[in-house]
Amino acid sequence: MDRKIPDIDITGWICHKCQSPLTMVQVNVTYMGASFEVELPSCAQCGLTMIPEFLAFGKMLDVEKLLEDK
Amino acid sequence: MDKAVLLALEDRCTYEEPPACQSFCPLHVDARAIVQKILEGKPAEARKTLDRQMPLAQLAGWLCEGACRERCLRHGLDSGVNLPLLELYVIQNSKTIKPFPMPASSNKVAALGSSLGALVLASELSRKGHKVTIYLTGPQGGSLLKVLERAPETVLAETWDLIHFLGNSIETAPAQTPEFLAELLGQYRAVFIDQGDPSVSPSALGLTAEELVIDPVTSGSLRENVYLAPPSSVDRPFLAALVAGKATMGSLDRFFQGVKPNVAREKEAVFPTTLMVDISQAQPEEAIDPVNPFEPTADEIKAEANRCLKCACQACLAVCPHLRYFKGYPKKYAREMYNNIITAYGIRTSNIIITSCLECDLCKEVCPNGADVAEFVRKARKEMIDTNHMPAAAHEYALEDLLSANAPDTAFFRSAPNQEKSERVFFPGCQLVAARTETVLKAYAHLNQTLGSVGLMSSCCGAPARWSGRSGLTSQVAKTIRHLWAENGEPVFILACPSCQLFFQAELPEIKIMSLWDVLAQLPPPAPVQSLALTLHDPCAARYDQALQKNVRRLLTVFAPKFTEQKFSGRLTKCCGYGGLGAHANEPLGFAFAQDTVAGGAAPLISYCVMCRDRFSQTGAASLHLLDILFPEGDLPAVMKRAGANLTEKRDNRRLFRRLALSAFWREEEPMPTPPPHEIVIPDQLWAKMEKRRVLRSDIESVIAEAAKNGPLFFNQISGHSLANLRPRQVTFWVEYEKDPAGRFIVHDVWCHRMVAPGSPGEGAESPATLEGYARTGGRV
């Protein structure tokens, strides 16, 4: 997976618990024992990560399929 | 997987075999490809194909005697395609490309005589760096001079130019004596005697008749290092000369590399092809008679090329969207799937081929050799499961659905009301119960009234587990059914679903089964006769069950006498896309199957499998289930246009069926399900997305319940929407919603993924229990 996913629109979104804005942060996503570093919108304070719809059915789905075929 | 399984399937598929014109051509010219290029208006491309098999095509194209014509499948119909004419057109409309000269080797060869055999040998051998000296024994060109009278003078001249260009040389033989032959054999590594040149005299060279017997494989003789082209008196002398020159080149090339001349030459001789071709639809078409047979026009040639039947085995490809989707055929498939299975490291790129096959058996039925792809897929799936290489997502939803259908709040077994044990038990199947809840209840009431002593069992038979290759889960589900059957007096099972029937026959052979349609055909009619014109579709699971097919037709003859047959029916019926869980693994392909099958019938379709009915309905086609006309629920034209139940409704309906049946027939009142604590509004337009993503309303309810308890994860200050998620199994569901002033949760969007992100539910969690494990704990009936 590319480390940076372009054009993630996080306008207006804040972490509900911390009330902090989201920033793009390198995080580890994992599946089937493999992990990837990817830049995702996350809470600046608690690090909670948001996975937007277009990513879930775009690149993330591609990588899930790839890992399942591994 | 045992390699014998692969080889057995490969052996049965003749797709890669050449057509008869090619297998019986001494040069194995790919006539099919040449015809194709001519029809595309690309003679230069056709020339490339011709050059690959026919040496010195610019010359040989004038001389080919067309051994293929009497082998052409048109031969019995009218006359074989005139390939020599096509070859002539190709060489007249393309350029001869001079090859890049190879560095000269030290191997030198002499050729006596200068007819076609010697020229071919010189041309072919020098392309590999071995130079040939042609010794003239008479006029340069030998017997070619006379036959080429109708060809432009330049043809032979250009050939000699090419021979020179390739570094070969021409000398004049001083005399044809045994001494001269001995001198040549001392000077050159081999000598080729071109008997096609009438001026060559083998006897003068001291060769005995015994020594002139030509080895059909190597073109060698009994005299060491002497190779021969046959005399021009043989049948089709020019093809024989072409073969001799080419074969000698093959022998010498091996010899120079220290390999025996007869090694690996099995494919060079002519052979009968095993390619299966159906020409039953071919119409007679007379061969064209060109105005000038030595210069055919493009139109004449296209007309002749169009006579080619393009022999190919297309039987399975013609009927299977799966084979067309992956651009395969059984032999290719078998290799790809086998390689996929034995991949020890790396990406298993053909998983999707295996997981999305419908296992419907149609390819085997239409294959003249019975190539059984479905059986191969079944073995492949089982091995993928056993070695833990089955992609989790492929069939997961269908298996979860199985477990849900067999969960205690949905499944049940009851002997006939007021009876401890019943003679029979009606087993409608989980899909029919989900799609036709009220109708199945009516059918059960009818059975009980007319037949008496009929119990009822609602659960999934286990077919999805079997389709997906999960033997553990399959046995587990079968064991539960077997246990209930044995415990309740071993009743006869009355089955409504052809897939259930297949499952029972395979996994529960000890249970006596009857088809619902067989039973109903013998009972008093439950419904009025319908005047609708319907097209009957046989489900693929009923392909081999002639008794079932017959009983359905008996019923239809009574209740819908205007019914007609699908184009593909009975043993040759097509699958709707659900078989083998194909549509779960590959939705677009599953849809293509439904469309393909719907195209086989004009009138509204009627099937006796509700999955077929619902999948046809997804394509927009009007369709009915057989129960719809036997136990009508409202206006039939409206019913046939109605969409099938969605995934959420199906699960709800199965639970509803249990409650209604237990209440109506056994007076067992079950508590109403607890309504969700929050009112959730899902807009109509979101349902299609949910179906595609296999998201249920209960998934959304779980996420909202979690958010209502602990607050959402994210909030959008502009739209006012909240975002929450939950990972109830291997999938994380996200729900974007807002709470309106009335306290209702309005859902705006929903999506899901399988990966785990930091702070998300599922992070650090143990792997969820296997489906088999889940079945053991949650699959009790």
mmCIF file with all atom_site columns, N, CA and C in Angstrom, chain A residues 5-25:
data_model
loop_
_atom_site.group_PDB
_atom_site.id
_atom_site.type_symbol
_atom_site.label_atom_id
_atom_site.label_alt_id
_atom_site.label_comp_id
_atom_site.label_asym_id
_atom_site.label_entity_id
_atom_site.label_seq_id
_atom_site.pdbx_PDB_ins_code
_atom_site.Cartn_x
_atom_site.Cartn_y
_atom_site.Cartn_z
_atom_site.occupancy
_atom_site.B_iso_or_equiv
_atom_site.pdbx_formal_charge
_atom_site.auth_seq_id
_atom_site.auth_comp_id
_atom_site.auth_asym_id
_atom_site.auth_atom_id
_atom_site.pdbx_PDB_model_num
ATOM 1  N N  . ILE A 1 5  ? -2.014  8.338  1.235  1.00 0.00 ? 5  ILE A N  1
ATOM 2  C CA . ILE A 1 5  ? -3.240  8.269  0.452  1.00 0.00 ? 5  ILE A CA 1
ATOM 3  C C  . ILE A 1 5  ? -3.653  9.708  0.161  1.00 0.00 ? 5  ILE A C  1
ATOM 4  N N  . PRO A 1 6  ? -3.687  10.108 -1.093 1.00 0.00 ? 6  PRO A N  1
ATOM 5  C CA . PRO A 1 6  ? -3.994  11.497 -1.395 1.00 0.00 ? 6  PRO A CA 1
ATOM 6  C C  . PRO A 1 6  ? -5.479  11.816 -1.215 1.00 0.00 ? 6  PRO A C  1
ATOM 7  N N  . ASP A 1 7  ? -5.732  13.075 -1.058 1.00 0.00 ? 7  ASP A N  1
ATOM 8  C CA . ASP A 1 7  ? -7.094  13.620 -1.112 1.00 0.00 ? 7  ASP A CA 1
ATOM 9  C C  . ASP A 1 7  ? -8.070  13.001 -0.114 1.00 0.00 ? 7  ASP A C  1
ATOM 10 N N  . ILE A 1 8  ? -7.638  12.790 1.112  1.00 0.00 ? 8  ILE A N  1
ATOM 11 C CA . ILE A 1 8  ? -8.604  12.345 2.112  1.00 0.00 ? 8  ILE A CA 1
ATOM 12 C C  . ILE A 1 8  ? -9.267  13.600 2.683  1.00 0.00 ? 8  ILE A C  1
ATOM 13 N N  . ASP A 1 9  ? -10.567 13.680 2.481  1.00 0.00 ? 9  ASP A N  1
ATOM 14 C CA . ASP A 1 9  ? -11.283 14.873 2.937  1.00 0.00 ? 9  ASP A CA 1
ATOM 15 C C  . ASP A 1 9  ? -11.719 14.655 4.384  1.00 0.00 ? 9  ASP A C  1
ATOM 16 N N  . ILE A 1 10 ? -11.046 15.356 5.281  1.00 0.00 ? 10 ILE A N  1
ATOM 17 C CA . ILE A 1 10 ? -11.414 15.198 6.694  1.00 0.00 ? 10 ILE A CA 1
ATOM 18 C C  . ILE A 1 10 ? -11.985 16.501 7.250  1.00 0.00 ? 10 ILE A C  1
ATOM 19 N N  . THR A 1 11 ? -12.467 17.319 6.307  1.00 0.00 ? 11 THR A N  1
ATOM 20 C CA . THR A 1 11 ? -13.000 18.611 6.705  1.00 0.00 ? 11 THR A CA 1
ATOM 21 C C  . THR A 1 11 ? -14.118 18.449 7.743  1.00 0.00 ? 11 THR A C  1
ATOM 22 N N  . GLY A 1 12 ? -13.967 19.133 8.821  1.00 0.00 ? 12 GLY A N  1
ATOM 23 C CA . GLY A 1 12 ? -15.026 19.167 9.835  1.00 0.00 ? 12 GLY A CA 1
ATOM 24 C C  . GLY A 1 12 ? -14.949 18.060 10.871 1.00 0.00 ? 12 GLY A C  1
ATOM 25 N N  . TRP A 1 13 ? -14.215 16.990 10.603 1.00 0.00 ? 13 TRP A N  1
ATOM 26 C CA . TRP A 1 13 ? -14.213 15.858 11.542 1.00 0.00 ? 13 TRP A CA 1
ATOM 27 C C  . TRP A 1 13 ? -13.297 16.116 12.739 1.00 0.00 ? 13 TRP A C  1
ATOM 28 N N  . ILE A 1 14 ? -13.804 15.802 13.910 1.00 0.00 ? 14 ILE A N  1
ATOM 29 C CA . ILE A 1 14 ? -12.989 15.867 15.135 1.00 0.00 ? 14 ILE A CA 1
ATOM 30 C C  . ILE A 1 14 ? -13.194 14.562 15.912 1.00 0.00 ? 14 ILE A C  1
ATOM 31 N N  . CYS A 1 15 ? -12.259 14.294 16.791 1.00 0.00 ? 15 CYS A N  1
ATOM 32 C CA . CYS A 1 15 ? -12.421 13.130 17.669 1.00 0.00 ? 15 CYS A CA 1
ATOM 33 C C  . CYS A 1 15 ? -13.495 13.475 18.702 1.00 0.00 ? 15 CYS A C  1
ATOM 34 N N  . HIS A 1 16 ? -14.486 12.619 18.827 1.00 0.00 ? 16 HIS A N  1
ATOM 35 C CA . HIS A 1 16 ? -15.603 12.936 19.700 1.00 0.00 ? 16 HIS A CA 1
ATOM 36 C C  . HIS A 1 16 ? -15.171 12.997 21.166 1.00 0.00 ? 16 HIS A C  1
ATOM 37 N N  . LYS A 1 17 ? -14.275 12.091 21.539 1.00 0.00 ? 17 LYS A N  1
ATOM 38 C CA . LYS A 1 17 ? -13.876 12.013 22.948 1.00 0.00 ? 17 LYS A CA 1
ATOM 39 C C  . LYS A 1 17 ? -12.950 13.177 23.331 1.00 0.00 ? 17 LYS A C  1
ATOM 40 N N  . CYS A 1 18 ? -11.934 13.438 22.478 1.00 0.00 ? 18 CYS A N  1
ATOM 41 C CA . CYS A 1 18 ? -10.931 14.456 22.815 1.00 0.00 ? 18 CYS A CA 1
ATOM 42 C C  . CYS A 1 18 ? -11.304 15.844 22.296 1.00 0.00 ? 18 CYS A C  1
ATOM 43 N N  . GLN A 1 19 ? -12.274 15.871 21.379 1.00 0.00 ? 19 GLN A N  1
ATOM 44 C CA . GLN A 1 19 ? -12.657 17.138 20.726 1.00 0.00 ? 19 GLN A CA 1
ATOM 45 C C  . GLN A 1 19 ? -11.471 17.743 19.969 1.00 0.00 ? 19 GLN A C  1
ATOM 46 N N  . SER A 1 20 ? -10.550 16.887 19.556 1.00 0.00 ? 20 SER A N  1
ATOM 47 C CA . SER A 1 20 ? -9.366  17.363 18.825 1.00 0.00 ? 20 SER A CA 1
ATOM 48 C C  . SER A 1 20 ? -9.556  17.155 17.331 1.00 0.00 ? 20 SER A C  1
ATOM 49 N N  . PRO A 1 21 ? -8.967  18.036 16.526 1.00 0.00 ? 21 PRO A N  1
ATOM 50 C CA . PRO A 1 21 ? -9.047  17.840 15.072 1.00 0.00 ? 21 PRO A CA 1
ATOM 51 C C  . PRO A 1 21 ? -8.246  16.606 14.665 1.00 0.00 ? 21 PRO A C  1
ATOM 52 N N  . LEU A 1 22 ? -8.553  16.118 13.475 1.00 0.00 ? 22 LEU A N  1
ATOM 53 C CA . LEU A 1 22 ? -7.816  14.956 12.971 1.00 0.00 ? 22 LEU A CA 1
ATOM 54 C C  . LEU A 1 22 ? -6.637  15.435 12.134 1.00 0.00 ? 22 LEU A C  1
ATOM 55 N N  . THR A 1 23 ? -5.545  14.732 12.224 1.00 0.00 ? 23 THR A N  1
ATOM 56 C CA . THR A 1 23 ? -4.382  15.046 11.393 1.00 0.00 ? 23 THR A CA 1
ATOM 57 C C  . THR A 1 23 ? -3.924  13.757 10.709 1.00 0.00 ? 23 THR A C  1
ATOM 58 N N  . MET A 1 24 ? -3.196  13.947 9.613  1.00 0.00 ? 24 MET A N  1
ATOM 59 C CA . MET A 1 24 ? -2.725  12.769 8.890  1.00 0.00 ? 24 MET A CA 1
ATOM 60 C C  . MET A 1 24 ? -1.494  12.218 9.610  1.00 0.00 ? 24 MET A C  1
ATOM 61 N N  . VAL A 1 25 ? -1.566  10.983 10.031 1.00 0.00 ? 25 VAL A N  1
ATOM 62 C CA . VAL A 1 25 ? -0.489  10.372 10.818 1.00 0.00 ? 25 VAL A CA 1
ATOM 63 C C  . VAL A 1 25 ? -0.147  8.999  10.224 1.00 0.00 ? 25 VAL A C  1
#
